[in-house]
Structures are given as structure tokens and as C-alpha cells.
Amino acid sequence: MTVVILAAVVAMTWLARRLRWSEPVLLVAAGCLIGLTPDFRSLVLPPEVVLLLFLPPLLYWESLTTSLREIRTNVRGIMLLGTGLVLATAAAVAAVGHALGLSWPLAFVLGAVVAPTDAIAVAAVARGLPRRVRTILRAESLINDGTALALFAVMVGVVVEGQVFSWWGTVARFLLAYAGGVAIGAACGAVVVTLRRRLNDRAVGSALAVLTPFAAYLPAEAVGVSGVLAVVTCGLILSQAGPKVIGAGARMQIIGFWEVSTFILNSALFVLVGIQTPAIVRSISSVSLGHAVATALLVSGVVIATRLLWLYSVPYLIRAVDRRPVQRTLRSGARQRFPIAWSGVRGAVSLAAALAVPATTAAGQPLEGHGLLVFTAVTVILVTLVLQGTTMPAVARWAGLRSDPDETTEERRAHRQIAAAALEALPDHAGRLETPPETADAILSELRQYAADDARAPDTTGPGVRAGLELRLALLDVKRSALIRLRDQRSIDDIVLRRLQAVLDSEEIRIELALHAVTDQPHPPGDGTADPRGQGPGE
């Protein structure tokens, strides 16, 4: 099974990128074809696999790679989407579901299942959008999972165990889930940062990186609070502290691991959604297939329409109340807002929640409408993936959205300022390392070119190579500190920091390799540098 899924991931991803089609749609289509084969007809994806094995690392990587500055700037809009829109969608879907024959509790379960957007699916369709739009969508999808799953847990208790629904109890459950998840995530992040400061072993550090999302998720779920918010909080803390406590080599190794593993997990999830689809269609027994399809399509329309209505009503109400100048700078026109309104893609979280609904009640009675609920959730996922996922590039072009010019400006400004910091520190470091004047002058010229955005590859040949490499290595720490300081002062955001940090990390690795080669090899006659193994020049 694993080999078949990985083969589908590789083949469909290659085909989608070659033809410039939507990757999630092709992956789901491949999964549907696999699910029709005899060997996969009985395959059932346990919901705990998605919620435990897939969700924590994927959410962790998304929170590590988002922009905390943009989240702070747009926090009100993000929270309204991540909480208010989720509840509004759940209520609208519940009203439609009840009108179509579901009991009110089960209709609200369905609403909670299809209310949250999916972080992985949203990230796939949001590529190429401006930084602010992309950050809003990603942050919303990280938060709304916690809201929807808290509502889901309350309503499943009512449906399956016959608990009495209480508004005050539900509100208390929400507050506890949010506060507890954030607290556990913050505690986990603090522990990991402390361990990172004391870890010098790259292999152990990489293993800690793999453990971190699960160390945040599992304790939160064990005490009944939001594991999703715990992972997101931990990831945001590490995104700020990581550049200060993780070395270049370890960081490059960790990033490489996460990029590959999250790509596989993300793509495999879409394939698994497709594999489940034929079996879910066959499981419908309480209603006819035509009625199920009509119900599912109507709910899909309600999900899409509720998001559109929310994005074209609530912002205008807020504008009428909040007229502060700072808020006016964040406003966007109706046309520019449409990509956000059209990005409500559902995914694996909705599937996992639907599959987690028990087929029987606590009394052992079959849960009427269970098959219809699961089928509707899968249909909503497929409709939003196909309809919204495939049309997003055209929507972005119609809205006139272009790449963020501020991002380029920030990157150039950061280039100049970290070069200026290195120029200021060069005399002290050159004196401390006893760097030959001609070598220091050469590096001084390189830094001036770097500050003028005309950087060239450093010269690692000729006299004074080792001294030059040591000075460059010392100046990299100055550059990195200046870069982090710019981020902390909010002059640049985390996306720009990570981009320039990757350049500095690559340069550090290259210098260390060159320094290692110079140290391990005998120096040529006349070099004037003593061999580290005790031999004189030329011996």
C-alpha cells in the first residue's frame, strides 16, 4: 500500500507540474482510481491516523514558515475568519442539513465537520498570492481547526452519548480548549528552546525537531484541550527563537527533512482522500444515491456561499465602526478580497472528523444519517478542491494581485543593513584574528559590493586564504545577528529573514568546508602559515 501511494504521489505531482494543473485534484483523482481496485476497496483510513500522524507535523511546518508579523498586523481579520466564520458556517450547514432530514445535533456535527478550511489544501492553492493574503489564509486555516474540532467534540457528545447541550458549557469548552492549547504549546516551545541552547549534536537536534510537534499535540489532547493550537503556538515560538538557537548546519538539515517529509505527507493525504471516496459512496444505505448527491452538493454550495457572504459583509460592518487611520491602510477593495473569499478549500481534517463520528450511539443503536454525513463531507472536500483549487490562478489574475513589492524592498534593505553591520565590525574582528591587511581589504571590498546589491562569490584562493575564511566566518555571525535584529524590530518579516538566512547558512557551510580543506592539507611553500599538524611550511 505504501509503495502504491508513494508512486501515485510522485507520478501525479510530476504530471501536475508538467501540465501546470492543480496537484491536489490530480492526487485525489489518482486515489479514486486506486480505490476502485480490488485490493484497496476495503481500505479504511482510521481518523486517528490523520489526527495524530499527519496533522501535527503538517501544522507545525506551516506555523514555522508563516509570518508572525503579518499575523499580528491582521490578527482581527484572522480571528474573525478562524472563529466567527467557522461558527457561522456550522450554523448555516446545520440549518440546511436539518431541513433535509438530519436531526439538529447531527446537522451541527456535519456543520462542524465541513466548517474549517484545510491548512495543507489552502497552502497548495495559495501559491503565488501576495504575502499578506497568503499569510491570512494560512493563519486562518491553522486556527479554525481548533474552533471546529472543539465544536465537533461537543456535538458528538450530544449525538452519541446523549449529553444535554448547554450554551454556557459550550462557551466554556471553547475557552478551555483555546487557553489550554496555547498554554501547553507555549510551555512545549519554551522547553524546546531551552534544549536547543544546550544541544550541539546535529543528529539529536534533528530527532528533537521530529519529536516537537507530537510533544505539543499529545499532552494537549490527553487533557482535553486543543492539540492543534498547541502545535501552532509551539511552532510560532520556534519560528522566532529558532534563528537564535539553531546552527546553520542543523537548520539546513532540519529544513531539508521537513520539506521532504511534509511534501510526502501532504500529497499522500490527498491520495488517501481519493482512495476512501469509492468506499464511502458504496456505504450509503439510509437514502438513495440521488438524494445523497443533491444533499452534498447543496451543502457544498452553502459552505462556499457562507464564506462569500461573510467576506462581503463583516468587513464593511467593521469599517463603519472602526475608522482609525491604521485600519484604513489594511483595507482592500471588493475585487482584491475575492481571492480570500474563494479560498475556502476543505481537506483531510474534515475527512478525519467525519470518519471519527461513531456509526452507533452509546446505547448501541445505529446512528441514522451517519453514511450521508460522511458522504457529504467527502463531496464538500472534492467540490472545493476542484472548483476553487483549479480556478484560483485565474481568480488571482482577475483580482489583479501581484507579488508583494514590499517583500523585495525589505530584502534589499536587509542586504544593505547586514552588510553595514559587517563593515562596522570588520576592523575589530580583523584585529582580533590578526588578519593580513590585504585580506581584510579584499573582504572590505566584497562587503561594499554586497551593500550595493552587487555581491560576488568570495575569493577563497590566493595568499591568506585561511585568515580570510576565518574573518568571513566571524562576520557571518554579525550579519546573522543584524538580520535577526531587523526581524525583531519588524523592519522585515519572517519570510524575508528565512530567505536571507538560507543564503547566510549556505555561505557558512561553504566557508567551513573550505576552511576544513585548508586546515587538513599541507600548505604550499612560501604560504607563511604553519601546518596545524606541527609541520612547517612546505614539509
XYZ file of C-alpha atoms in Angstrom:
539
model
C 0.000 0.000 0.000
C 2.756 2.459 0.944
C 4.611 1.849 -2.304
C 1.450 2.371 -4.371
C 0.635 5.642 -2.583
C 4.194 6.965 -2.965
C 4.207 6.003 -6.637
C 0.943 7.887 -7.134
C 2.373 10.909 -5.310
C 5.474 11.023 -7.495
C 3.636 10.403 -10.779
C 0.738 12.805 -10.190
C 2.932 15.589 -8.802
C 5.265 15.342 -11.790
C 2.309 15.321 -14.196
C 0.590 18.261 -12.487
C 3.740 20.385 -12.589
C 4.465 19.386 -16.159
C 0.953 20.298 -17.319
C 0.513 23.143 -14.779
C -2.622 21.593 -13.339
C -3.805 21.517 -9.743
C -1.745 18.994 -7.782
C -4.417 18.219 -5.134
C -7.041 17.494 -7.797
C -4.814 15.050 -9.692
C -3.728 13.370 -6.463
C -7.360 12.873 -5.374
C -8.258 11.577 -8.851
C -5.402 9.078 -8.694
C -6.597 7.996 -5.261
C -10.128 7.413 -6.580
C -8.759 5.142 -9.312
C -6.682 3.239 -6.769
C -9.726 2.922 -4.501
C -11.633 1.152 -7.298
C -9.104 -1.703 -7.447
C -9.985 -4.870 -5.505
C -7.002 -4.669 -3.146
C -7.971 -1.195 -1.932
C -11.763 -1.451 -1.780
C -11.718 -2.428 1.878
C -9.077 0.119 2.912
C -10.330 2.305 5.756
C -8.312 5.293 6.939
C -8.565 5.447 10.749
C -9.277 9.054 11.780
C -6.628 8.885 14.490
C -4.002 8.328 11.794
C -4.809 11.716 10.258
C -5.234 13.488 13.573
C -2.076 12.020 15.119
C 0.351 11.021 12.361
C -0.384 13.605 9.661
C -1.843 16.684 11.329
C 0.826 17.634 13.934
C 3.865 17.704 11.615
C 1.972 19.433 8.800
C 0.556 22.125 11.085
C 3.948 22.527 12.760
C 5.706 23.148 9.447
C 3.011 25.594 8.351
C 3.367 27.566 11.585
C 7.172 27.526 11.310
C 7.076 29.009 7.829
C 4.397 31.669 8.239
C 4.918 35.350 9.031
C 4.253 36.274 12.646
C 4.488 39.975 11.816
C 1.713 39.667 9.240
C -0.359 37.639 11.730
C -0.018 40.438 14.299
C -0.945 43.058 11.713
C -4.051 41.180 10.540
C -4.930 39.423 13.800
C -8.501 40.749 13.969
C -9.416 39.564 10.483
C -7.710 36.220 11.060
C -9.553 35.621 14.332
C -12.877 36.569 12.759
C -12.260 34.038 9.980
C -10.883 31.375 12.326
C -13.724 31.589 14.854
C -16.694 33.656 13.677
C -16.773 32.281 10.139
C -16.402 28.705 11.407
C -19.392 29.092 13.715
C -21.427 30.857 11.017
C -20.648 28.095 8.508
C -21.516 25.381 11.014
C -24.833 27.073 11.768
C -25.716 27.570 8.081
C -24.867 23.952 7.217
C -26.799 22.709 10.251
C -29.904 24.631 9.143
C -29.719 23.112 5.649
C -28.947 19.631 6.995
C -31.907 19.745 9.363
C -34.194 20.911 6.543
C -33.041 17.899 4.532
C -33.874 15.394 7.249
C -30.959 15.272 9.699
C -31.587 15.749 13.401
C -30.375 19.070 14.796
C -27.460 17.558 16.770
C -26.265 15.504 13.785
C -26.732 18.511 11.497
C -24.459 20.537 13.774
C -21.926 17.702 13.718
C -21.967 17.949 9.923
C -21.532 21.724 10.187
C -18.521 21.332 12.480
C -17.002 18.749 10.126
C -17.109 20.906 6.977
C -16.610 24.336 8.603
C -12.787 24.531 8.775
C -10.563 25.179 5.808
C -7.579 22.873 5.466
C -4.084 24.259 6.056
C -2.468 21.878 3.590
C -5.043 22.379 0.841
C -5.034 26.153 1.326
C -1.235 26.257 1.117
C -1.436 24.360 -2.164
C -3.908 26.769 -3.783
C -2.471 29.973 -2.268
C 0.904 29.755 -4.008
C 1.712 32.895 -5.917
C -0.632 35.121 -3.923
C 0.776 38.216 -2.185
C 2.371 37.726 1.199
C -0.453 39.348 3.198
C -3.205 37.307 1.522
C -1.203 34.115 1.807
C -0.499 34.710 5.499
C -4.144 35.466 6.300
C -5.294 32.264 4.615
C -2.635 30.101 6.240
C -3.169 31.577 9.712
C -6.929 31.195 9.390
C -6.570 27.523 8.479
C -4.253 26.964 11.449
C -6.734 28.493 13.909
C -10.079 27.317 12.574
C -9.201 23.651 13.042
C -9.150 24.235 16.792
C -12.520 26.015 16.718
C -14.200 23.388 14.562
C -12.813 20.395 16.467
C -13.916 21.900 19.798
C -17.455 22.343 18.437
C -17.261 18.864 16.915
C -16.385 17.279 20.273
C -19.334 18.989 21.987
C -21.860 17.994 19.332
C -20.623 14.380 19.047
C -21.145 14.072 22.802
C -24.744 15.211 22.323
C -25.382 12.869 19.375
C -23.621 9.723 20.554
C -23.762 9.888 24.340
C -26.980 11.851 24.749
C -25.374 14.728 26.649
C -27.507 17.804 27.231
C -26.458 20.747 25.080
C -25.660 23.906 27.040
C -24.609 27.235 25.572
C -22.614 28.118 28.683
C -20.976 24.714 28.685
C -20.081 25.037 25.012
C -18.576 28.508 25.508
C -16.583 27.235 28.481
C -15.370 24.312 26.373
C -14.200 26.699 23.665
C -12.355 28.940 26.096
C -10.724 25.982 27.820
C -9.696 24.425 24.501
C -8.129 27.679 23.302
C -6.427 28.739 26.525
C -5.240 25.236 27.370
C -3.902 24.583 23.885
C -2.000 27.880 23.805
C -0.579 27.314 27.302
C 0.652 23.798 26.573
C 2.085 24.894 23.232
C 3.920 27.793 24.872
C 5.317 25.514 27.583
C 6.473 22.991 24.996
C 8.072 25.743 22.927
C 9.937 27.090 25.969
C 11.280 23.618 26.802
C 12.414 23.009 23.224
C 14.167 26.400 23.061
C 15.966 25.604 26.330
C 17.076 22.223 24.989
C 18.170 23.794 21.717
C 20.515 26.158 23.552
C 22.329 23.164 25.047
C 22.355 20.817 22.055
C 25.424 20.616 19.854
C 24.748 17.185 18.364
C 23.181 17.632 14.933
C 21.584 14.164 14.845
C 19.983 14.607 18.270
C 18.799 18.068 17.280
C 17.151 16.696 14.144
C 15.430 13.995 16.198
C 14.161 16.709 18.565
C 12.732 18.561 15.568
C 10.737 15.458 14.599
C 9.538 14.949 18.177
C 8.470 18.562 18.823
C 5.034 18.669 17.103
C 3.966 15.409 18.740
C 5.293 16.574 22.132
C 2.972 19.577 21.840
C -0.048 17.764 20.379
C -0.306 14.661 22.561
C -0.305 16.285 26.051
C -2.912 18.811 24.918
C -5.209 16.115 23.554
C -4.639 13.987 26.666
C -6.027 16.720 28.940
C -8.891 17.571 26.576
C -7.702 20.888 25.108
C -6.809 21.828 21.543
C -3.795 19.918 20.279
C -3.993 21.925 17.063
C -3.487 25.238 18.868
C -0.732 23.694 20.986
C 1.197 22.709 17.853
C 0.614 26.093 16.194
C 1.695 28.024 19.292
C 4.812 25.897 19.686
C 5.656 26.333 16.012
C 5.271 30.123 16.145
C 7.559 30.294 19.191
C 10.185 28.182 17.436
C 9.886 30.316 14.303
C 11.033 33.301 16.390
C 13.626 31.595 18.571
C 14.977 29.102 16.028
C 17.308 31.511 14.190
C 18.954 32.330 17.522
C 19.426 28.822 18.937
C 19.909 26.535 15.910
C 23.175 26.416 13.974
C 23.442 26.707 10.209
C 24.228 23.049 9.536
C 21.485 21.751 11.818
C 18.989 24.229 10.392
C 19.698 23.221 6.794
C 19.344 19.564 7.736
C 16.073 20.152 9.590
C 14.603 22.278 6.786
C 15.560 19.647 4.215
C 13.886 16.944 6.289
C 10.681 18.933 6.812
C 10.407 19.950 3.177
C 10.611 16.327 2.003
C 8.508 14.768 4.764
C 5.718 17.357 4.646
C 5.591 17.093 0.855
C 5.110 13.315 1.147
C 2.568 13.560 3.986
C 0.655 16.356 2.289
C 0.440 14.595 -1.072
C -0.306 11.208 0.486
C -3.266 12.724 2.329
C -4.883 13.800 -0.923
C -4.326 10.324 -2.376
C -5.869 8.749 0.738
C -8.908 11.041 0.464
C -9.398 9.745 -3.076
C -8.928 6.111 -2.041
C -11.649 6.490 0.590
C -14.156 8.028 -1.797
C -15.446 4.895 -3.643
C -15.938 3.004 -0.368
C -17.803 5.963 1.160
C -20.126 6.134 -1.853
C -20.880 2.415 -1.520
C -21.605 2.787 2.210
C -24.674 4.996 1.689
C -27.723 2.938 2.645
C -30.181 5.164 4.504
C -31.046 7.312 1.450
C -30.849 6.969 -2.312
C -27.677 7.982 -4.120
C -29.538 10.786 -5.900
C -30.762 12.240 -2.611
C -27.262 11.959 -1.131
C -25.684 13.719 -4.122
C -28.286 16.512 -4.027
C -27.762 16.968 -0.285
C -23.978 17.004 -0.615
C -23.994 19.499 -3.488
C -26.414 21.785 -1.656
C -24.230 21.726 1.470
C -21.180 22.448 -0.693
C -22.960 25.467 -2.121
C -23.893 26.662 1.362
C -20.267 26.325 2.526
C -18.996 28.410 -0.399
C -21.822 30.953 -0.229
C -21.445 31.483 3.535
C -17.787 32.369 3.101
C -18.559 34.763 0.269
C -21.341 36.414 2.271
C -19.100 36.733 5.342
C -16.209 38.326 3.425
C -18.541 40.789 1.733
C -20.497 41.842 4.811
C -18.474 41.674 8.036
C -15.530 43.817 6.788
C -17.938 46.594 5.795
C -19.619 46.479 9.191
C -16.224 46.770 10.853
C -15.309 49.687 8.597
C -18.402 51.539 9.745
C -17.330 51.152 13.390
C -13.537 51.309 13.263
C -12.306 54.351 11.351
C -8.791 54.508 12.782
C -6.152 55.527 10.200
C -4.091 52.389 10.873
C -7.053 50.213 9.924
C -7.642 52.144 6.736
C -4.206 51.125 5.488
C -5.238 47.457 5.774
C -8.427 47.792 3.749
C -8.756 46.183 0.341
C -11.314 46.584 -2.414
C -14.063 44.116 -3.182
C -12.180 42.751 -6.165
C -8.957 42.247 -4.217
C -10.852 40.500 -1.399
C -12.364 37.894 -3.696
C -9.332 35.516 -3.660
C -9.669 35.243 0.134
C -13.403 34.628 -0.200
C -12.732 31.982 -2.853
C -10.031 30.125 -0.896
C -12.249 28.064 1.406
C -10.765 24.717 0.416
C -11.568 21.770 2.675
C -9.306 18.776 3.160
C -8.075 15.993 5.396
C -9.219 17.476 8.715
C -12.828 17.388 7.537
C -12.388 13.806 6.345
C -10.817 12.713 9.631
C -13.587 14.367 11.644
C -16.284 12.735 9.506
C -14.700 9.310 9.868
C -14.360 9.872 13.623
C -18.154 10.107 14.061
C -19.224 6.738 15.562
C -21.636 4.674 13.479
C -23.588 3.736 16.623
C -24.750 5.578 19.708
C -23.625 4.818 23.255
C -26.749 2.668 23.592
C -25.663 0.517 20.643
C -28.258 1.848 18.207
C -27.209 2.666 14.612
C -26.641 6.368 14.134
C -29.174 7.365 11.498
C -27.680 9.556 8.802
C -24.072 8.538 9.500
C -23.365 7.423 5.918
C -24.925 10.572 4.497
C -22.799 12.731 6.791
C -19.535 11.100 5.694
C -20.527 11.202 2.021
C -21.445 14.886 2.283
C -18.113 15.734 3.928
C -16.169 13.976 1.165
C -18.230 15.729 -1.508
C -17.553 19.137 0.049
C -13.833 18.357 0.022
C -13.912 17.315 -3.634
C -16.110 20.214 -4.771
C -13.977 22.871 -3.073
C -10.745 21.274 -4.288
C -11.899 21.042 -7.887
C -13.992 24.209 -8.144
C -11.892 26.578 -6.070
C -8.486 24.933 -6.258
C -8.331 24.794 -10.056
C -9.704 28.298 -10.611
C -7.558 30.143 -8.042
C -4.822 31.195 -10.520
C -7.456 32.742 -12.788
C -9.140 34.406 -9.786
C -5.817 35.900 -8.662
C -5.189 37.279 -12.152
C -8.715 38.727 -12.343
C -8.281 40.379 -8.947
C -5.070 41.997 -10.150
C -2.985 40.503 -7.352
C 0.737 40.611 -7.955
C 3.780 39.623 -5.958
C 4.314 41.790 -2.894
C 6.635 44.705 -3.790
C 7.318 45.375 -0.100
C 8.911 41.953 0.196
C 11.548 42.822 -2.406
C 12.117 46.217 -0.803
C 12.584 44.656 2.614
C 15.015 42.111 1.227
C 17.180 44.790 -0.405
C 17.108 46.908 2.738
C 18.142 43.907 4.821
C 21.000 43.211 2.373
C 22.346 46.708 2.876
C 21.932 46.791 6.645
C 23.553 43.450 7.390
C 26.437 44.441 5.123
C 26.728 47.737 7.006
C 26.826 45.844 10.312
C 29.601 43.605 8.966
C 31.544 46.629 7.678
C 31.338 48.241 11.108
C 32.523 45.075 12.857
C 35.261 44.190 10.340
C 38.154 46.191 11.900
C 37.635 44.659 15.358
C 37.348 41.110 14.052
C 40.288 41.558 11.664
C 42.431 42.801 14.553
C 41.366 40.000 16.888
C 42.048 37.314 14.252
C 45.282 39.035 13.088
C 44.041 39.018 9.501
C 46.603 40.292 6.948
C 45.730 43.819 5.776
C 45.435 42.821 2.117
C 42.940 40.072 3.016
C 40.887 42.414 5.188
C 40.860 44.980 2.379
C 39.606 42.355 -0.089
C 36.764 41.396 2.240
C 36.014 45.064 2.819
C 35.594 45.485 -0.944
C 33.295 42.424 -1.078
C 31.108 43.821 1.697
C 30.792 47.151 -0.073
C 29.696 45.334 -3.218
C 27.259 43.321 -1.095
C 25.818 46.524 0.348
C 25.369 47.847 -3.194
C 23.449 44.676 -4.212
C 26.392 43.696 -6.402
C 27.622 40.769 -4.349
C 30.088 38.353 -5.886
C 31.300 34.976 -4.746
C 34.079 35.411 -2.150
C 37.595 34.692 -3.289
C 38.835 31.576 -1.471
C 42.130 31.284 -3.322
C 45.460 33.025 -3.094
C 47.520 34.246 -0.143
C 45.915 34.472 3.263
C 43.127 32.059 2.403
C 42.742 30.669 5.889
C 42.790 34.094 7.541
C 40.192 35.333 5.066
C 37.940 32.357 5.685
C 38.128 32.824 9.453
C 37.294 36.513 9.142
C 34.358 35.809 6.824
C 33.087 33.187 9.261
C 33.251 35.657 12.153
C 31.448 38.317 10.116
C 28.650 35.864 9.300
C 27.668 35.902 12.976
C 27.482 39.702 12.784
C 25.313 39.519 9.665
C 23.009 36.944 11.194
C 22.588 38.980 14.394
C 21.792 42.073 12.341
C 19.252 40.113 10.311
C 17.502 38.794 13.415
C 17.509 42.293 14.893
C 15.759 43.633 11.788
C 13.113 40.911 12.171
C 12.646 41.631 15.864
C 12.241 45.338 15.084
C 9.618 44.376 12.440
C 11.619 46.047 9.674
C 11.439 42.742 7.814
C 9.152 39.784 8.315
C 9.939 36.125 8.875
C 9.655 35.210 5.203
C 12.431 37.653 4.263
C 14.501 36.547 7.243
C 14.277 32.891 6.229
C 15.252 33.686 2.647
C 18.367 35.648 3.626
C 19.127 33.266 6.461
C 19.294 30.414 3.940
C 21.865 32.412 1.946
C 23.976 33.011 5.064
C 23.675 29.362 6.110
C 24.827 28.166 2.699
C 27.746 30.580 2.824
C 28.701 29.358 6.294
C 28.689 25.728 5.200
C 30.756 26.589 2.136
C 33.300 28.517 4.235
C 33.532 25.740 6.830
C 34.186 23.169 4.106
C 36.848 25.382 2.550
C 38.406 26.038 5.959
C 38.410 22.318 6.684
C 40.139 21.625 3.379
C 42.786 24.301 4.042
C 43.385 23.009 7.561
C 43.681 19.335 6.588
C 46.009 19.814 3.595
C 49.719 20.767 3.744
C 50.259 24.374 2.754
C 52.391 25.222 -0.265
C 55.912 26.618 0.211
C 56.036 30.320 0.895
C 52.491 30.402 2.300
C 53.793 31.573 5.644
C 51.157 29.596 7.560
C 52.171 26.847 9.945
C 50.607 23.454 9.261
C 48.158 22.523 12.049
C 49.742 19.079 12.412
C 53.051 20.588 13.506
C 54.852 20.591 10.147
C 56.424 23.752 8.840
C 55.533 25.282 5.504
C 56.385 23.017 2.630
C 57.057 19.906 4.728
